[in-house]
Short mmCIF file of C-alpha atoms in Angstrom, two decimals:
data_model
loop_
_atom_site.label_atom_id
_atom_site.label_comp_id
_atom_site.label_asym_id
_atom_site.label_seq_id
_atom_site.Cartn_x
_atom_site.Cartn_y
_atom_site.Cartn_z
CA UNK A 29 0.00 0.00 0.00
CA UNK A 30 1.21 3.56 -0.85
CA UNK A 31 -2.10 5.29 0.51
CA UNK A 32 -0.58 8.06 3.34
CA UNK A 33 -3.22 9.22 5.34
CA UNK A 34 -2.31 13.37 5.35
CA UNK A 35 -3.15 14.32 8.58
CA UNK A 36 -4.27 13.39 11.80
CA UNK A 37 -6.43 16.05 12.16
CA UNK A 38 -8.39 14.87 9.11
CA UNK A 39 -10.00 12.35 6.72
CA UNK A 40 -7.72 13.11 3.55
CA UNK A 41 -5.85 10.29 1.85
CA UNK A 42 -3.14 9.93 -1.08
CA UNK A 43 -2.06 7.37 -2.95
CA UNK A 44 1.64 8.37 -4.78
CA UNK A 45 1.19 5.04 -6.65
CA UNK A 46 -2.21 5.80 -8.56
CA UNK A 47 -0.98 9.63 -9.16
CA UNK A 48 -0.67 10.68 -12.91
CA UNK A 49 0.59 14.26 -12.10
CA UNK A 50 -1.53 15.97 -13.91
CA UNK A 51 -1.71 18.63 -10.95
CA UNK A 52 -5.64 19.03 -11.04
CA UNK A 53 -5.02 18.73 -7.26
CA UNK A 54 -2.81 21.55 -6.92
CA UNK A 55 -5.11 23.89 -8.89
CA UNK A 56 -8.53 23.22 -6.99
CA UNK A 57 -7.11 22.96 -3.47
CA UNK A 58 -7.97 26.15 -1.60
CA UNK A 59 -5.35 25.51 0.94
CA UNK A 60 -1.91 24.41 -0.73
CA UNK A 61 -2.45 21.19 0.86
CA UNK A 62 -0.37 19.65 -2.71
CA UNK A 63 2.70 20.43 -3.77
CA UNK A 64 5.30 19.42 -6.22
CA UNK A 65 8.80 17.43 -5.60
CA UNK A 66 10.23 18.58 -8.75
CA UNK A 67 10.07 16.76 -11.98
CA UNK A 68 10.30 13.19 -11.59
CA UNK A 69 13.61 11.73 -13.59
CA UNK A 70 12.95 10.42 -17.23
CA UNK A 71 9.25 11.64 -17.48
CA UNK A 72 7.75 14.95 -18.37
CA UNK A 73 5.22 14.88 -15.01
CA UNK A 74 6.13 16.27 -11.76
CA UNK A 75 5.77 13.82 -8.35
CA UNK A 76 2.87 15.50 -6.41
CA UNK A 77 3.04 15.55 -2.38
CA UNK A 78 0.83 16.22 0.45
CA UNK A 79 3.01 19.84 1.83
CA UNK A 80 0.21 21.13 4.35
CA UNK A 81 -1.99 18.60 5.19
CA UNK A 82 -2.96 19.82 8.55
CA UNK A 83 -4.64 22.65 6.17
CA UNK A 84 -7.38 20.10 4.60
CA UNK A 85 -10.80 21.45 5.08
CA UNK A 86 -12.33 18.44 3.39
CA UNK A 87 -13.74 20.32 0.46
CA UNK A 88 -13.75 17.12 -1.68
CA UNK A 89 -12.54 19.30 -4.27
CA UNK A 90 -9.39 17.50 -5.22
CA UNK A 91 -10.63 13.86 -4.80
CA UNK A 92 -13.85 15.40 -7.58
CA UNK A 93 -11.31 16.42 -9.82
CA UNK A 94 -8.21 13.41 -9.64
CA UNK A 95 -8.66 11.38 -12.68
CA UNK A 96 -6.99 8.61 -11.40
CA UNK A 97 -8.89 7.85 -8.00
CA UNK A 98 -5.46 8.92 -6.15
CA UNK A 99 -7.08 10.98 -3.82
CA UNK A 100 -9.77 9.77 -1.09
CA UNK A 101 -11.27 12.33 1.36
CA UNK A 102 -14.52 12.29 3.07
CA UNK A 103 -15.86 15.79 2.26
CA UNK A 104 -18.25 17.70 3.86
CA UNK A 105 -18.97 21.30 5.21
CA UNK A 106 -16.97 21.76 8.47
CA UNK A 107 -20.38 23.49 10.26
CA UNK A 108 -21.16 22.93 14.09
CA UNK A 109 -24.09 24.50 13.53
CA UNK A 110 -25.72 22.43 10.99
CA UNK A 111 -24.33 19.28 12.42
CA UNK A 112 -25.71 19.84 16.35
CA UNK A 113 -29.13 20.98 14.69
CA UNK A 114 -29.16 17.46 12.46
CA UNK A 115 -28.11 15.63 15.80
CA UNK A 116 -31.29 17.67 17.57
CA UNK A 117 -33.85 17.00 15.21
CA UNK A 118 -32.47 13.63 13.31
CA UNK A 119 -33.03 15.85 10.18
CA UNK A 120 -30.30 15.65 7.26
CA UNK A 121 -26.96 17.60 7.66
CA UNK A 122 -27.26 20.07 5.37
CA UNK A 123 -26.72 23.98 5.18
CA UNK A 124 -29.57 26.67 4.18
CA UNK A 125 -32.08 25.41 6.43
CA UNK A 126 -33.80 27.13 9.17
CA UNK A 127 -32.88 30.45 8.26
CA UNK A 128 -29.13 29.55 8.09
CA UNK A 129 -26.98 30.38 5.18
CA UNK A 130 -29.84 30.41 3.16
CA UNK B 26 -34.93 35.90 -3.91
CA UNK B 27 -33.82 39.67 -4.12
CA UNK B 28 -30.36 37.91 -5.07
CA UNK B 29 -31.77 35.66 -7.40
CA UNK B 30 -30.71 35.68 -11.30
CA UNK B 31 -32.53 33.53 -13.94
CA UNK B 32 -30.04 31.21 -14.66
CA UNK B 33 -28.85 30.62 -18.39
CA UNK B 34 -26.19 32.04 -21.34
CA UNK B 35 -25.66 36.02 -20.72
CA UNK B 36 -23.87 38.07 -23.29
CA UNK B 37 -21.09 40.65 -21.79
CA UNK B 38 -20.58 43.39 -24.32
CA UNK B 39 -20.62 41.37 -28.02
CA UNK B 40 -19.14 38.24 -27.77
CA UNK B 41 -18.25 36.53 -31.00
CA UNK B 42 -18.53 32.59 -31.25
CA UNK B 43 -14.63 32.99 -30.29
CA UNK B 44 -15.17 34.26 -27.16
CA UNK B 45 -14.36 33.18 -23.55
CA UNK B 46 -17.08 31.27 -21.72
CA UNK B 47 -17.14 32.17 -17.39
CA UNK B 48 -19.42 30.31 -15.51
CA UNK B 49 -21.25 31.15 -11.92
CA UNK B 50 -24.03 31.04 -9.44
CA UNK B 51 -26.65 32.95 -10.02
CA UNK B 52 -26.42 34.85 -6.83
CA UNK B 53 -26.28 38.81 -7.87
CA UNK B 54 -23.16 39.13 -5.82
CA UNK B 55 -21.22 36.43 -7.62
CA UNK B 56 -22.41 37.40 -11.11
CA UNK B 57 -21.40 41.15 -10.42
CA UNK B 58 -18.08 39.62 -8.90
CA UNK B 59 -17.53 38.25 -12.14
CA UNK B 60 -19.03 40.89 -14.55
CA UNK B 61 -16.82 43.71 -12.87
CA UNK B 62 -13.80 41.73 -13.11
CA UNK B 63 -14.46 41.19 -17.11
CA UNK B 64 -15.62 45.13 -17.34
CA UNK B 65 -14.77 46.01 -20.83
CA UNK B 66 -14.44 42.06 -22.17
CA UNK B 67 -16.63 40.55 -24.79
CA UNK B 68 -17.48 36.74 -23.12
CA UNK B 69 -20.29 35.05 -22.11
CA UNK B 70 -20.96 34.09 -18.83
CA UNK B 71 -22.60 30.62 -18.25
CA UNK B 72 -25.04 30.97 -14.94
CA UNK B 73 -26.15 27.96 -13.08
CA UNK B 74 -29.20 27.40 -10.88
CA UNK B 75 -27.57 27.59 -7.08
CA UNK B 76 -30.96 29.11 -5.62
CA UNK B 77 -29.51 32.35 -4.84
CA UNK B 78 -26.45 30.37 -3.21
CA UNK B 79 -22.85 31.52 -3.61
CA UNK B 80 -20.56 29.11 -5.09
CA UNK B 81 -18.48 27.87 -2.46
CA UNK B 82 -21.40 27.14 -0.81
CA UNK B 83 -23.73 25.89 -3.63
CA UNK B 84 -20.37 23.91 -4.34
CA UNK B 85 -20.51 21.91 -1.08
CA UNK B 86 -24.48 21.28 -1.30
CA UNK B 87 -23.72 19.90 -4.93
CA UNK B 88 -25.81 22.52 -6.34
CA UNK B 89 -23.18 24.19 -8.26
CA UNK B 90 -22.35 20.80 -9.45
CA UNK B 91 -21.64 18.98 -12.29
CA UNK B 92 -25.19 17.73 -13.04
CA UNK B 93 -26.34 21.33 -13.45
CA UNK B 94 -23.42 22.22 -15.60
CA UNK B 95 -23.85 19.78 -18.45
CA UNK B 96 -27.83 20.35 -18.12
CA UNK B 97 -27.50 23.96 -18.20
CA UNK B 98 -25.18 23.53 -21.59
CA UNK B 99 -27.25 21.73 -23.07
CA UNK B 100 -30.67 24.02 -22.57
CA UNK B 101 -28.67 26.70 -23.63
CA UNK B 102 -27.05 24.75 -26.38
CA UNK B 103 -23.50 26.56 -25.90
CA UNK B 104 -22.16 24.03 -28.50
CA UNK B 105 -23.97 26.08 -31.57
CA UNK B 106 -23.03 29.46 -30.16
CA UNK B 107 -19.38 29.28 -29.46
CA UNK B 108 -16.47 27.78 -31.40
CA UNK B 109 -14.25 27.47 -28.53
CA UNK B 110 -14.75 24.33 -26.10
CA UNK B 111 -13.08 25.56 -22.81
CA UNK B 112 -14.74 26.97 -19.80
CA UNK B 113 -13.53 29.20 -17.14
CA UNK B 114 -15.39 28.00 -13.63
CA UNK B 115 -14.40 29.98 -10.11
CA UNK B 116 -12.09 27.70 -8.42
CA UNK B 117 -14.67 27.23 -5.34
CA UNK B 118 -16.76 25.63 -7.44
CA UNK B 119 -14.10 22.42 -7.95
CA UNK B 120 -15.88 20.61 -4.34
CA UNK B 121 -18.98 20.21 -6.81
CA UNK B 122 -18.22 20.04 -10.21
CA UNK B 123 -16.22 17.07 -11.74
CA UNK B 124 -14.02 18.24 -14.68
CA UNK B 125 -13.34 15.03 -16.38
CA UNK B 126 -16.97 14.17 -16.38
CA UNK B 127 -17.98 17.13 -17.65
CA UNK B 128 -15.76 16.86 -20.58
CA UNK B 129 -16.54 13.36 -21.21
CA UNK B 130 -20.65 14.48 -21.49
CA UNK B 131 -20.09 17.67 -23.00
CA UNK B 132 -17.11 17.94 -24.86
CA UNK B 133 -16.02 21.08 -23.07
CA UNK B 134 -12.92 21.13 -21.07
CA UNK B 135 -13.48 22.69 -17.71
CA UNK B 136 -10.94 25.47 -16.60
CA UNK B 137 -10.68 26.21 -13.25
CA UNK B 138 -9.39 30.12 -12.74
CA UNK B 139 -8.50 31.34 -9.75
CA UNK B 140 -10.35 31.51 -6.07
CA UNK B 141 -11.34 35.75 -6.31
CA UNK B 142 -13.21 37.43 -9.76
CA UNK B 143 -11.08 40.27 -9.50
CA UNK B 144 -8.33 37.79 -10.09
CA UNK B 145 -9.50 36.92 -13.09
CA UNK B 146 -7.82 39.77 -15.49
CA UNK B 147 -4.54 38.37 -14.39
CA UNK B 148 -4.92 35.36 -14.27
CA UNK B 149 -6.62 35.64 -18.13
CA UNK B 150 -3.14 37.51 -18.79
CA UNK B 151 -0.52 35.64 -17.86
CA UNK B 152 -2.61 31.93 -18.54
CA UNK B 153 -2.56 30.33 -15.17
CA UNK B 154 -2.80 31.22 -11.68
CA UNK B 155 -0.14 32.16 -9.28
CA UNK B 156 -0.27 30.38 -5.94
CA UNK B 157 -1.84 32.77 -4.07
CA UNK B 158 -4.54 33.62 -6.07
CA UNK B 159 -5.51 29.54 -5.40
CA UNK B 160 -5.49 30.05 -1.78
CA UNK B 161 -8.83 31.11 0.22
CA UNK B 162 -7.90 33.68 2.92
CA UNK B 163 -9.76 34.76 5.66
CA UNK B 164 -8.76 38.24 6.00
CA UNK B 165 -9.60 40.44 9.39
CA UNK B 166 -12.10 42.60 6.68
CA UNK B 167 -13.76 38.98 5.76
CA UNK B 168 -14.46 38.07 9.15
CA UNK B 169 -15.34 42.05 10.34
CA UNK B 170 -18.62 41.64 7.27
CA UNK B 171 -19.91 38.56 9.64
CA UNK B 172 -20.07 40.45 12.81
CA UNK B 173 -23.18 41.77 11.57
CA UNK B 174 -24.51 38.11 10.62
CA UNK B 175 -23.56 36.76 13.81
CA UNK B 176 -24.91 39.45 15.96
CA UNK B 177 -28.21 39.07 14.14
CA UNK B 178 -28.83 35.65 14.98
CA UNK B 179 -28.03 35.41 18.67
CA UNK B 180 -29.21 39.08 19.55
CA UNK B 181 -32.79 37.81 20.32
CA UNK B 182 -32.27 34.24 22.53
CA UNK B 183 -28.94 36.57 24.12
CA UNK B 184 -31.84 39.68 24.97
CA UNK B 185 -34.30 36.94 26.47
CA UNK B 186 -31.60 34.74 28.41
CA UNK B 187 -30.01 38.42 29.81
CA UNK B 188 -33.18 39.21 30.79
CA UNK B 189 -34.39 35.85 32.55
CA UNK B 190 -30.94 35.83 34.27
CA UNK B 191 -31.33 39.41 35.60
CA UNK B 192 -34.71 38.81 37.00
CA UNK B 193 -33.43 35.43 39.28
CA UNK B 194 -29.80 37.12 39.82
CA UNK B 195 -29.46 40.75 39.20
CA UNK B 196 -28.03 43.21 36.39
CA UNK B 197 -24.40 41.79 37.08
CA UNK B 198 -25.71 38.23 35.52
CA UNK B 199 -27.69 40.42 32.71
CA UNK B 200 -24.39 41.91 31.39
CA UNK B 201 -22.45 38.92 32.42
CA UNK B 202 -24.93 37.17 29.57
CA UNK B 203 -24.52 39.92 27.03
CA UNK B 204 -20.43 40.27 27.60
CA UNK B 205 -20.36 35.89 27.00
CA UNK B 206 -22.46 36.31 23.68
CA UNK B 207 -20.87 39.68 22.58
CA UNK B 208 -17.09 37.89 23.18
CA UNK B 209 -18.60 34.75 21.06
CA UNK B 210 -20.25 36.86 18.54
CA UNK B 211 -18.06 39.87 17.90
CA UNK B 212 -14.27 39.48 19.45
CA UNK B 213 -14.12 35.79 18.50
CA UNK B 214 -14.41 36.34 14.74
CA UNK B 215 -12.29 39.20 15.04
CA UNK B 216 -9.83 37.48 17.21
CA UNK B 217 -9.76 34.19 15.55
CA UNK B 218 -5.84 34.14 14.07
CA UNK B 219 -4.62 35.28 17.17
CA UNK B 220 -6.18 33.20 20.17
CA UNK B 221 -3.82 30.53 20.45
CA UNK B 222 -4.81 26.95 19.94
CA UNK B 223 -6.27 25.16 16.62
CA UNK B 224 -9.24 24.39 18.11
CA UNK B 225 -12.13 26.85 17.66
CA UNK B 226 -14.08 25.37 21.48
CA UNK B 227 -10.81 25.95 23.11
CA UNK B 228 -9.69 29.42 21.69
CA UNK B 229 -13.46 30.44 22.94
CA UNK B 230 -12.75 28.66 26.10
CA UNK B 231 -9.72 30.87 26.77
CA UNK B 232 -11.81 34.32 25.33
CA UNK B 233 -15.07 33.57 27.63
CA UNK B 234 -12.69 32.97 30.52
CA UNK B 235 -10.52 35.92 29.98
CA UNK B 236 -14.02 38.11 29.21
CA UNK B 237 -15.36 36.54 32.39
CA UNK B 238 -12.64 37.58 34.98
CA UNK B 239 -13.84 41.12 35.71
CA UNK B 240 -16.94 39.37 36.47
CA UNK B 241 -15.12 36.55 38.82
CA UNK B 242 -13.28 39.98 40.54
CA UNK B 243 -16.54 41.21 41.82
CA UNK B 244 -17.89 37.86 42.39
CA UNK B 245 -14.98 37.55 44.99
CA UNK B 246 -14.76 41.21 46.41
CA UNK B 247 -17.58 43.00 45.03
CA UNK B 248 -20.31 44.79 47.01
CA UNK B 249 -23.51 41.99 47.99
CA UNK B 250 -20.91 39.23 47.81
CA UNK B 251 -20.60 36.96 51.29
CA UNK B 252 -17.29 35.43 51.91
CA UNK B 253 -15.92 32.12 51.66
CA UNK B 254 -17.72 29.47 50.01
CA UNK B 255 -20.35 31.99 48.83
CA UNK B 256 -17.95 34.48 47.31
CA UNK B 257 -16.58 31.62 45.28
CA UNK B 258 -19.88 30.08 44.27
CA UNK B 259 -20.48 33.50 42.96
CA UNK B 260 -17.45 34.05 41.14
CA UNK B 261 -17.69 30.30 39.60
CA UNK B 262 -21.60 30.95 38.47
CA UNK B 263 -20.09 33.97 36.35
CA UNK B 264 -16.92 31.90 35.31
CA UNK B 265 -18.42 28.81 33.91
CA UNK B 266 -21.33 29.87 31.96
CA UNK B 267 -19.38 32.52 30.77
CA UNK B 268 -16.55 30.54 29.21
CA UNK B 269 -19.24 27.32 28.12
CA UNK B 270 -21.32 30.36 26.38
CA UNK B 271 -18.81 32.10 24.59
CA UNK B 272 -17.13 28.64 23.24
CA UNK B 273 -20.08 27.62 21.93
CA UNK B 274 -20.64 30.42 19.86
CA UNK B 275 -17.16 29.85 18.49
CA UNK B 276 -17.61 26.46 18.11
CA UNK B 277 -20.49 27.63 15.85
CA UNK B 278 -18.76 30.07 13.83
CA UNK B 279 -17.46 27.21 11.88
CA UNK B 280 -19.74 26.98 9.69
CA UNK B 281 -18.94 30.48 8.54
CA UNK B 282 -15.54 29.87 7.91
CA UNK B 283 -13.64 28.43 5.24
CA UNK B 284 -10.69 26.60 7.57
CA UNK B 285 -13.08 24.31 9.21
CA UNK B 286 -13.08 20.81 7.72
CA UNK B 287 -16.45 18.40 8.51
CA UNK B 288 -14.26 15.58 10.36
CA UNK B 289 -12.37 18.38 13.09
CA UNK B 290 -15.79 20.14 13.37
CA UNK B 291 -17.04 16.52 14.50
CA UNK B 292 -14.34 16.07 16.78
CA UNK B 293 -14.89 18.99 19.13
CA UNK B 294 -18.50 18.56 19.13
CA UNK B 295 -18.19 14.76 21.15
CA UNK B 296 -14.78 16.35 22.76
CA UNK B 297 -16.35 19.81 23.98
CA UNK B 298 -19.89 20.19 23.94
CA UNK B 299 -20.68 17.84 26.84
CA UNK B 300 -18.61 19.89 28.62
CA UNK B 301 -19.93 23.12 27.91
CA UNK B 302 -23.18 21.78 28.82
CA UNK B 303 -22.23 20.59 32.08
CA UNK B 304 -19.66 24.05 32.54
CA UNK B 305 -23.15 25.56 32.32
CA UNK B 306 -25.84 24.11 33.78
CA UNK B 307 -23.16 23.82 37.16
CA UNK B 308 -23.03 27.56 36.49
CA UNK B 309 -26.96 28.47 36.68
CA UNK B 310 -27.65 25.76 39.83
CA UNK B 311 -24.37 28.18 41.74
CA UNK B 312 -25.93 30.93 40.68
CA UNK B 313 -29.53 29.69 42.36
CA UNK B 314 -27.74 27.74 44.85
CA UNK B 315 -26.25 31.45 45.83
CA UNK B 316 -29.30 32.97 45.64
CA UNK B 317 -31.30 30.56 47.53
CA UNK B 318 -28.68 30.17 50.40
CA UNK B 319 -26.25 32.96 50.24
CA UNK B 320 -29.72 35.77 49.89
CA UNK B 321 -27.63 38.86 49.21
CA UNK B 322 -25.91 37.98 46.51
CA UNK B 323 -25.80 40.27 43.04
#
């Protein structure tokens, strides 16, 4: 296995072996959590890393847009407040309800 | 809505069939984003159907998503009007919409330009986006424009819970109530970079504690206040609520940020909330308890 889990402090996952490096990752990350090693010898593509991974806010961005399944990431919106109302009511997680961010 | 746009193909000045194609929400504020960034361009700009939702946020519902793109091309049928086959989507809107697939149904390539419109003449300049117009800040001006928010929708249960607490304890627990609220409301967001910790429950542990000490002072040695036992029951009953209340808040400011991920946000809810609960509710039976036994206490 070549998986690395990122960070303890979250859910994201990447997997060096499955990579192309296309660097879809790098563009659609919101946090520089990817980052480049420099071109890897013989090949035109660059090795992709995980640089900040203590930075993930589990957009889902970047596992969305990996054509190659490299990236794994439980996304979701990082809201207390929508979460402890779901866990209240037993209603789906989800923002714009009940007035908020709606 | 007052923010809503009909979705669909706009024209910006005259596009030709060679023009650019920009896509966004149609939520006024990101459409004028966008359309004062391109002032003077010819392009079309693609908007989706968020409900009014920005795209970050219509993003993470799936609403600015790739379903709605390719649906949206093909009512419009972009195919017959332009000659290019690229489109230029607002970074944010990568958590929802699934380039490759989009291509694959569509034939057009999805672009992703950078995080901010006003980026965009830049970035349209020079081809590509530096780093830093990838990265999402959170700027002190960002977080000042959801004071406002904040203060809205806690000014109401904050009024009522003053105002319950000053009738069974006096005006010291009234603006201990407000002070709690107005330190998780107002001086959190403002605060946020520089409390220390990561954790948003224990930076608002550390504010509601440090907001609630010149309420412990006259808890101890203020005028009403017994001694002993009852001066510190006093001093606790501001101390606890106070910190429980204003972490809370914090913890719920989350949502409003974009540095929060789902699986942290989880975390301090099991870690902290049980605590804040019980920081609280030992709080308000001190604060009776005082009341009851102590009699003279403000």
């Amino acid at each position: 296995m070549t998986t690395i889990q990122a960070s303890k402090l979250n859910t994201l996952q990447y997997d060096s072996e499955l990579c192309c490096g296309c660097g879809m990752c790098l563009s659609v990350c919101p946090h520089g959590v990817f980052g480049t090693n420099g071109a890897v010898p013989g090949s035109q593509r660059s090795e992709v890393a995980v640089v900040r991974g203590d930075a993930c806010i589990e957009c889902g961005a970047c596992q969305r847009n990996c054509p190659t399944g490299a990236i794994e990431v439980e996304s979701g919106v990082g809201c207390a407040a929508a979460m402890i109302y779901s866990a209240l009511t037993g209603r789906k997680e989800e923002c714009g309800s009940e007035g908020c961010c709606s | 809505m007052a923010h809503r746009l009909e979705p669909g193909l706009y024209a910006l000045g005259s596009p030709t069939p060679e023009a650019r194609v920009f896509v966004t929400a149609n939520y006024t504020l990101s459409f004028d984003a966008l359309r004062e960034a391109l002032a003077g361009q010819d392009a079309y700009i693609l908007v989706l159907e968020t409900k009014a939702i920005n795209v970050w946020c219509a993003a993470g519902k799936g609403s600015f998503g790739t379903d709605e793109l390719v649906a949206r091309l093909q009512s419009v049928d972009l195919a017959s009007k332009v000659t290019g086959r690229t489109l230029i989507l607002p970074q944010l809107g990568a958590s929802g919409v699934c380039a490759q697939d989009v291509e694959r149904s569509t034939g057009f390539r999805v672009e992703y330009g950078p995080v901010r419109a006003a980026d965009l003449p830049r970035y349209l300049a020079e081809g590509d986006a530096a780093p830093e117009m990838r990265r999402v800040s959170f700027s002190l001006k960002d977080r000042l424009v959801l004071v406002p928010v904040e203060v809205v929708g806690t000014l109401l249960p904050a009024l009522l819970a003053a105002v319950v607490l000053f009738w069974v304890s006096g005006p010291t627990a009234f603006w201990a109530t407000l002070a709690a609220v107005g330190a998780g409301v107002v001086l959190f967001p403002l605060l946020l970079p520089w409390l220390p910790t990561r954790e948003f429950s224990t930076k608002g542990f550390l504010l509601g504690g440090l907001v609630a000490l010149p309420f412990v002072a006259r808890g101890l040695s203020g005028p009403g206040t017994g001694t002993g036992w009852t001066a510190l029951a006093t001093a606790l009953s501001y101390f606890l609520p106070m910190a429980a209340v204003t972490a809370y808040l914090a913890l719920n400011f989350t949502g409003a940020t974009p540095v929060a991920s789902r699986s942290g946000v989880r975390r301090e809810i099991y870690r902290y909330v049980p605590l804040m609960a019980v920081m609280a509710a030992a709080g308000l039976l001190l604060l009776l308890g005082v009341r009851v036994l102590g009699g003279t206490a403000l």
